[in-house]
CSV table of C-alpha atoms and ligand atoms in Angstrom, one decimal:
chain,number,residue,atom,x,y,z
A,332,UNK,CA,-1.7,-11.1,-18.1
A,333,UNK,CA,1.6,-9.3,-17.6
A,334,UNK,CA,1.4,-6.5,-14.4
A,335,UNK,CA,0.5,-2.8,-16.0
A,336,UNK,CA,1.3,0.8,-14.9
A,337,UNK,CA,-1.7,1.9,-13.0
A,338,UNK,CA,-1.8,5.7,-14.8
A,339,UNK,CA,-3.4,4.5,-18.1
A,340,UNK,CA,-6.3,2.7,-16.3
A,341,UNK,CA,-6.8,5.3,-13.7
A,342,UNK,CA,-7.1,8.0,-16.5
A,343,UNK,CA,-9.8,5.6,-18.0
A,344,UNK,CA,-11.5,5.4,-14.7
A,345,UNK,CA,-11.4,9.3,-14.1
A,346,UNK,CA,-12.8,9.9,-17.6
A,347,UNK,CA,-16.0,7.3,-17.2
A,348,UNK,CA,-16.2,8.2,-13.4
A,349,UNK,CA,-15.5,4.7,-11.9
A,350,UNK,CA,-13.3,4.0,-9.2
A,351,UNK,CA,-10.5,1.1,-9.1
A,352,UNK,CA,-10.1,-0.7,-6.1
A,353,UNK,CA,-6.5,-0.5,-4.5
A,354,UNK,CA,-6.4,-3.2,-1.6
A,355,UNK,CA,-3.5,-3.3,0.8
A,356,UNK,CA,-2.4,-7.3,0.5
A,357,UNK,CA,-1.1,-9.1,3.7
A,358,UNK,CA,0.2,-12.4,2.2
A,359,UNK,CA,-0.2,-14.5,-0.5
A,360,UNK,CA,-3.4,-16.1,0.3
A,361,UNK,CA,-5.0,-11.8,0.3
A,362,UNK,CA,-3.3,-11.2,-2.8
A,363,UNK,CA,-5.0,-14.0,-4.2
A,364,UNK,CA,-8.2,-13.2,-3.0
A,365,UNK,CA,-7.4,-9.5,-4.6
A,366,UNK,CA,-6.2,-10.6,-8.0
A,367,UNK,CA,-8.7,-13.3,-8.3
A,368,UNK,CA,-11.4,-11.4,-7.1
A,369,UNK,CA,-10.9,-8.7,-9.5
A,370,UNK,CA,-10.9,-11.5,-12.4
A,371,UNK,CA,-14.4,-13.0,-11.4
A,372,UNK,CA,-15.7,-9.7,-11.9
A,373,UNK,CA,-13.7,-8.6,-14.9
A,374,UNK,CA,-12.4,-5.8,-13.1
A,375,UNK,CA,-9.0,-3.9,-13.3
A,376,UNK,CA,-7.2,-3.9,-9.6
A,377,UNK,CA,-4.3,-2.5,-7.6
A,378,UNK,CA,-2.7,-4.6,-5.4
A,379,UNK,CA,-0.6,-2.5,-2.8
A,380,UNK,CA,1.5,-2.9,-0.3
A,381,UNK,CA,2.6,-1.0,2.8
A,382,UNK,CA,6.2,-0.7,3.8
A,383,UNK,CA,6.0,-2.8,7.1
A,384,UNK,CA,4.4,-5.5,4.8
A,385,UNK,CA,7.5,-5.5,2.5
A,386,UNK,CA,9.8,-5.5,5.1
A,387,UNK,CA,8.4,-8.5,6.7
A,388,UNK,CA,7.5,-10.6,3.5
A,389,UNK,CA,11.2,-9.0,1.4
A,390,UNK,CA,10.9,-7.5,-2.0
A,391,UNK,CA,11.7,-10.4,-4.2
A,392,UNK,CA,8.7,-12.9,-2.4
A,393,UNK,CA,5.9,-10.0,-2.9
A,394,UNK,CA,6.8,-8.9,-6.6
A,395,UNK,CA,6.9,-12.9,-7.7
A,396,UNK,CA,3.7,-13.7,-5.7
A,397,UNK,CA,1.7,-10.8,-7.4
A,398,UNK,CA,3.1,-11.4,-10.6
A,399,UNK,CA,2.8,-14.9,-10.9
A,400,UNK,CA,-1.0,-14.5,-9.9
A,401,UNK,CA,-1.4,-11.8,-12.5
A,402,UNK,CA,0.1,-13.9,-15.2
A,403,UNK,CA,-3.0,-16.6,-14.4
A,404,UNK,CA,-5.7,-13.7,-14.9
A,405,UNK,CA,-7.4,-11.9,-17.5
A,406,UNK,CA,-7.5,-8.6,-15.9
A,407,UNK,CA,-5.4,-5.4,-15.4
A,408,UNK,CA,-3.2,-5.8,-12.4
A,409,UNK,CA,-0.9,-2.7,-10.9
A,410,UNK,CA,1.6,-3.4,-8.3
A,411,UNK,CA,1.8,-0.3,-6.1
A,412,UNK,CA,3.8,0.6,-3.1
A,413,UNK,CA,1.6,2.2,-0.5
A,414,UNK,CA,2.8,5.5,1.7
A,415,UNK,CA,6.4,5.7,1.5
A,416,UNK,CA,8.7,8.3,2.6
A,417,UNK,CA,12.0,6.4,2.0
A,418,UNK,CA,13.6,6.8,-1.8
A,419,UNK,CA,15.8,3.8,-0.8
A,420,UNK,CA,12.4,1.5,-0.4
A,421,UNK,CA,11.5,3.3,-3.6
A,422,UNK,CA,13.9,2.5,-5.8
A,423,UNK,CA,14.2,-1.1,-4.1
A,424,UNK,CA,10.2,-1.9,-5.4
A,425,UNK,CA,11.0,-0.5,-8.7
A,426,UNK,CA,13.7,-2.8,-8.9
A,427,UNK,CA,11.8,-5.9,-7.9
A,428,UNK,CA,9.1,-5.0,-10.3
A,429,UNK,CA,6.5,-2.7,-9.0
A,430,UNK,CA,4.7,-0.9,-11.2
A,431,UNK,CA,4.1,2.2,-9.5
A,432,UNK,CA,4.9,3.8,-5.7
A,433,UNK,CA,3.7,6.4,-3.7
A,434,UNK,CA,6.0,9.2,-2.4
A,435,UNK,CA,4.8,10.6,1.0
A,436,UNK,CA,6.2,13.9,1.8
A,437,UNK,CA,2.9,15.1,3.4
A,438,UNK,CA,4.8,15.4,6.7
A,439,UNK,CA,7.3,18.0,5.1
A,440,UNK,CA,6.6,21.5,4.7
A,441,UNK,CA,4.9,22.2,1.5
A,442,UNK,CA,8.2,23.2,-0.3
A,443,UNK,CA,10.6,20.2,0.8
A,444,UNK,CA,7.5,18.0,0.2
A,445,UNK,CA,7.1,19.2,-3.6
A,446,UNK,CA,11.1,19.2,-4.3
A,447,UNK,CA,11.5,15.6,-3.1
A,448,UNK,CA,8.4,14.4,-5.0
A,449,UNK,CA,9.8,16.2,-7.9
A,450,UNK,CA,12.8,14.2,-7.4
A,451,UNK,CA,11.1,10.7,-7.3
A,452,UNK,CA,9.2,11.6,-10.1
A,453,UNK,CA,12.4,12.0,-12.2
A,454,UNK,CA,13.1,8.6,-10.8
A,455,UNK,CA,9.9,7.2,-12.1
A,456,UNK,CA,9.7,8.8,-15.1
A,457,UNK,CA,12.7,7.2,-16.0
A,458,UNK,CA,12.3,3.8,-14.9
A,459,UNK,CA,8.6,3.8,-16.2
A,460,UNK,CA,6.8,3.2,-13.4
A,461,UNK,CA,3.7,5.4,-12.1
A,462,UNK,CA,4.2,7.7,-9.0
A,463,UNK,CA,1.3,8.8,-6.5
A,464,UNK,CA,2.1,11.7,-4.5
A,465,UNK,CA,0.3,13.4,-1.4
A,466,UNK,CA,-0.2,16.6,-0.1
A,467,UNK,CA,-2.2,17.5,3.2
A,468,UNK,CA,-2.6,15.3,6.1
A,469,UNK,CA,-5.0,12.2,5.7
A,470,UNK,CA,-6.1,11.4,9.3
A,471,UNK,CA,-6.0,8.1,11.1
A,472,UNK,CA,-2.9,5.4,11.2
A,473,UNK,CA,-0.6,4.4,8.3
A,474,UNK,CA,2.0,2.1,9.7
A,475,UNK,CA,3.7,4.0,12.5
A,476,UNK,CA,2.5,7.1,11.5
A,477,UNK,CA,-0.6,8.8,13.2
A,478,UNK,CA,-2.5,12.1,12.4
A,479,UNK,CA,-5.3,13.0,14.9
A,480,UNK,CA,-8.4,12.9,12.7
A,481,UNK,CA,-8.9,16.6,13.9
A,482,UNK,CA,-5.4,17.2,13.4
A,483,UNK,CA,-5.7,16.1,9.7
A,484,UNK,CA,-4.9,19.2,7.6
A,485,UNK,CA,-7.0,19.4,4.3
A,486,UNK,CA,-5.0,20.2,0.9
A,487,UNK,CA,-4.9,23.9,0.0
A,488,UNK,CA,-5.9,24.7,-3.5
A,489,UNK,CA,-3.4,26.8,-4.8
A,490,UNK,CA,-0.6,24.4,-3.3
A,491,UNK,CA,-2.1,21.5,-5.1
A,492,UNK,CA,-1.8,23.3,-8.5
A,493,UNK,CA,1.4,24.4,-7.7
A,494,UNK,CA,2.7,21.1,-6.4
A,495,UNK,CA,1.6,19.1,-9.6
A,496,UNK,CA,3.0,22.1,-12.2
A,497,UNK,CA,6.2,20.2,-12.5
A,498,UNK,CA,4.8,16.6,-12.6
A,499,UNK,CA,2.5,16.3,-15.5
A,500,UNK,CA,2.6,12.5,-15.8
A,501,UNK,CA,1.8,11.9,-12.2
A,502,UNK,CA,-0.4,8.6,-12.2
A,503,UNK,CA,-2.2,9.6,-9.2
A,504,UNK,CA,-2.2,12.7,-7.1
A,505,UNK,CA,-3.5,12.1,-3.3
A,506,UNK,CA,-4.6,15.7,-1.7
A,507,UNK,CA,-6.5,15.5,1.7
A,508,UNK,CA,-10.1,15.9,1.3
A,509,UNK,CA,-10.9,14.9,4.9
A,510,UNK,CA,-10.9,11.1,4.8
A,511,UNK,CA,-9.1,9.0,7.4
A,512,UNK,CA,-7.5,5.7,7.7
A,513,UNK,CA,-8.7,3.2,9.8
A,514,UNK,CA,-12.6,3.2,11.2
A,515,UNK,CA,-14.4,6.5,11.3
A,516,UNK,CA,-15.5,7.7,14.6
A,517,UNK,CA,-17.9,9.7,13.6
A,518,UNK,CA,-19.2,10.5,9.8
A,519,UNK,CA,-16.2,11.9,7.9
A,520,UNK,CA,-16.7,15.6,6.6
A,521,UNK,CA,-15.4,15.2,2.7
A,522,UNK,CA,-14.6,18.2,1.3
A,523,UNK,CA,-16.4,17.7,-1.9
A,524,UNK,CA,-16.0,21.5,-3.2
A,525,UNK,CA,-12.2,21.2,-2.8
A,526,UNK,CA,-12.3,18.1,-4.8
A,527,UNK,CA,-14.1,19.4,-7.6
A,528,UNK,CA,-12.0,22.2,-7.9
A,529,UNK,CA,-8.9,20.4,-7.8
A,530,UNK,CA,-10.4,18.2,-10.7
A,531,UNK,CA,-11.8,21.0,-12.8
A,532,UNK,CA,-8.6,22.3,-13.2
A,533,UNK,CA,-5.8,19.3,-12.6
A,534,UNK,CA,-6.1,16.6,-15.3
A,535,UNK,CA,-5.1,13.7,-13.1
A,536,UNK,CA,-6.6,11.3,-11.4
A,537,UNK,CA,-7.3,11.7,-7.5
A,538,UNK,CA,-6.7,8.8,-4.7
A,539,UNK,CA,-9.0,8.5,-2.3
A,540,UNK,CA,-7.4,7.0,0.9
A,541,UNK,CA,-9.4,6.0,3.9
A,542,UNK,CA,-12.0,4.5,1.8
A,543,UNK,CA,-12.8,1.7,4.8
A,544,UNK,CA,-16.4,2.8,6.5
A,545,UNK,CA,-17.3,5.3,3.6
A,546,UNK,CA,-20.9,4.8,2.9
A,547,UNK,CA,-22.0,4.2,-1.0
A,548,UNK,CA,-23.1,7.8,-1.3
A,549,UNK,CA,-19.5,8.9,0.0
A,550,UNK,CA,-18.1,7.1,-2.5
A,551,UNK,CA,-20.3,8.1,-5.6
A,552,UNK,CA,-19.7,11.9,-4.7
A,553,UNK,CA,-16.4,11.3,-4.3
A,554,UNK,CA,-16.0,9.0,-7.8
A,555,UNK,CA,-18.1,11.4,-9.3
A,556,UNK,CA,-16.2,14.3,-8.1
A,557,UNK,CA,-12.9,12.6,-9.8
A,558,UNK,CA,-11.7,9.9,-7.5
A,559,UNK,CA,-10.4,7.0,-9.7
A,560,UNK,CA,-8.4,4.8,-6.9
A,561,UNK,CA,-9.7,3.7,-3.9
A,562,UNK,CA,-7.8,2.5,-1.2
A,563,UNK,CA,-9.2,-0.4,1.3
A,564,UNK,CA,-6.9,-1.7,3.9
A,565,UNK,CA,-8.5,-1.5,7.4
A,566,UNK,CA,-11.8,-3.7,6.0
A,567,UNK,CA,-9.5,-5.9,4.3
A,568,UNK,CA,-7.4,-6.9,7.4
A,569,UNK,CA,-10.4,-7.5,9.6
A,570,UNK,CA,-11.7,-10.1,6.6
A,571,UNK,CA,-8.1,-11.5,7.2
A,572,UNK,CA,-8.8,-12.1,10.9
A,573,UNK,CA,-12.3,-12.7,11.0
A,574,UNK,CA,-12.2,-15.6,8.5
A,575,UNK,CA,-9.6,-17.3,10.8
A,576,UNK,CA,-11.3,-16.4,14.5
A,577,UNK,CA,-15.2,-17.4,13.2
A,578,UNK,CA,-14.1,-20.5,11.6
A,579,UNK,CA,-12.4,-21.5,14.8
A,580,UNK,CA,-15.3,-20.2,17.1
A,581,UNK,CA,-17.3,-22.3,14.7
A,582,UNK,CA,-15.4,-25.3,15.1
A,583,UNK,CA,-12.8,-25.4,17.7
A,584,UNK,CA,-11.8,-28.7,17.5
A,585,UNK,CA,-10.6,-28.5,13.6
A,586,UNK,CA,-6.7,-28.3,13.5
A,587,UNK,CA,-6.1,-28.5,9.7
A,588,UNK,CA,-4.9,-25.2,8.6
A,589,UNK,CA,-6.2,-25.6,4.9
A,590,UNK,CA,-10.1,-24.9,5.8
A,591,UNK,CA,-8.9,-21.8,7.7
A,592,UNK,CA,-6.9,-20.2,5.1
A,593,UNK,CA,-9.9,-20.8,2.7
A,594,UNK,CA,-12.2,-19.3,4.9
A,595,UNK,CA,-9.7,-16.3,5.2
A,596,UNK,CA,-9.6,-16.3,1.2
A,597,UNK,CA,-13.7,-16.5,1.1
A,598,UNK,CA,-14.0,-13.4,3.8
A,599,UNK,CA,-11.5,-11.2,1.9
A,600,UNK,CA,-12.8,-12.1,-1.7
A,601,UNK,CA,-16.4,-11.5,-0.5
A,602,UNK,CA,-15.4,-7.8,0.3
A,603,UNK,CA,-13.2,-7.4,-2.8
A,604,UNK,CA,-16.5,-8.0,-4.9
A,605,UNK,CA,-18.5,-5.9,-2.8
A,606,UNK,CA,-16.0,-3.1,-3.5
A,607,UNK,CA,-15.5,-3.5,-7.0
A,608,UNK,CA,-19.4,-3.0,-7.3
A,609,UNK,CA,-19.4,-0.2,-5.1
A,610,UNK,CA,-17.2,1.9,-7.1
A,611,UNK,CA,-18.7,0.6,-10.4
A,612,UNK,CA,-15.4,-0.9,-11.9
A,613,UNK,CA,-17.0,-4.4,-12.8
A,614,UNK,CA,-16.9,-5.4,-16.7
A,615,UNK,CA,-14.3,-2.3,-17.0
A,616,UNK,CA,-11.2,-4.6,-17.4
A,617,UNK,CA,-9.7,-3.0,-20.6
A,618,UNK,CA,-6.7,-4.9,-22.5
A,619,UNK,CA,-4.7,-1.7,-23.9
A,620,UNK,CA,-1.6,-2.4,-25.8
A,621,UNK,CA,1.7,-0.7,-24.8
A,622,UNK,CA,0.4,-0.5,-21.0
A,623,UNK,CA,2.5,-3.3,-20.0
A,624,UNK,CA,5.1,-2.8,-17.1
B,1646,ZN,ZN1,-3.5,5.8,2.6
């Protein structure tokens, strides 16, 4: 089916308290494992792309791959731009066919982040594209940005309320609640009380960044607390590499490329299945009229 915007699918997920997996695609094979993995389980899915991955492959190649793969399956697929602070990249993604984008102004002072997020919101609303916006600082590495885990700053509740007040149709809101990108060194301290306080008053689905390495119990509590979009990047990258190197270790003389591509695909898709099941979105694909992009 055609690509969809992620706002309606996330609202449904939040209302029914399940999470929709958002995997960071790497290449065509990875996008295929994500979309076909979701189709196997009849789950809605978000394919998201980092700025550096877009800069490597190009806007047109990525949009074409994802649209083509989505056309061949029967589940809703959204194409999303992950963490981006560059309005020009956001515009180019919208022009190329992305159905949602993230503006990440979390490194800016609050007032500047709010003003710039609202300016991008005007663009995405006019284009019929979903927007994700962030406040606070999520720890770890995202592209070339590094935030030490102990320097990660939880979102401030009053600022959350003020931040979203002029963006009622925000597709998903990403307040920092103590999770981090990359692998966790210790047990992350998730601010469930803050999450619950936010979702009690702000009727916007919440994005859980830094999903790799959280336990089932942590996923369950975050999803029960209103997280509807669960980002998985680090684990997917590791499966991509392991699929390749494990086969090479097993069959060092094998010089045919296709078995390596298949091994990568299988390793990534197994993880896509596992995460969809962990987030409770198996069987939740809904075909709603008027949500196409
Ligand atoms: Zn993130």
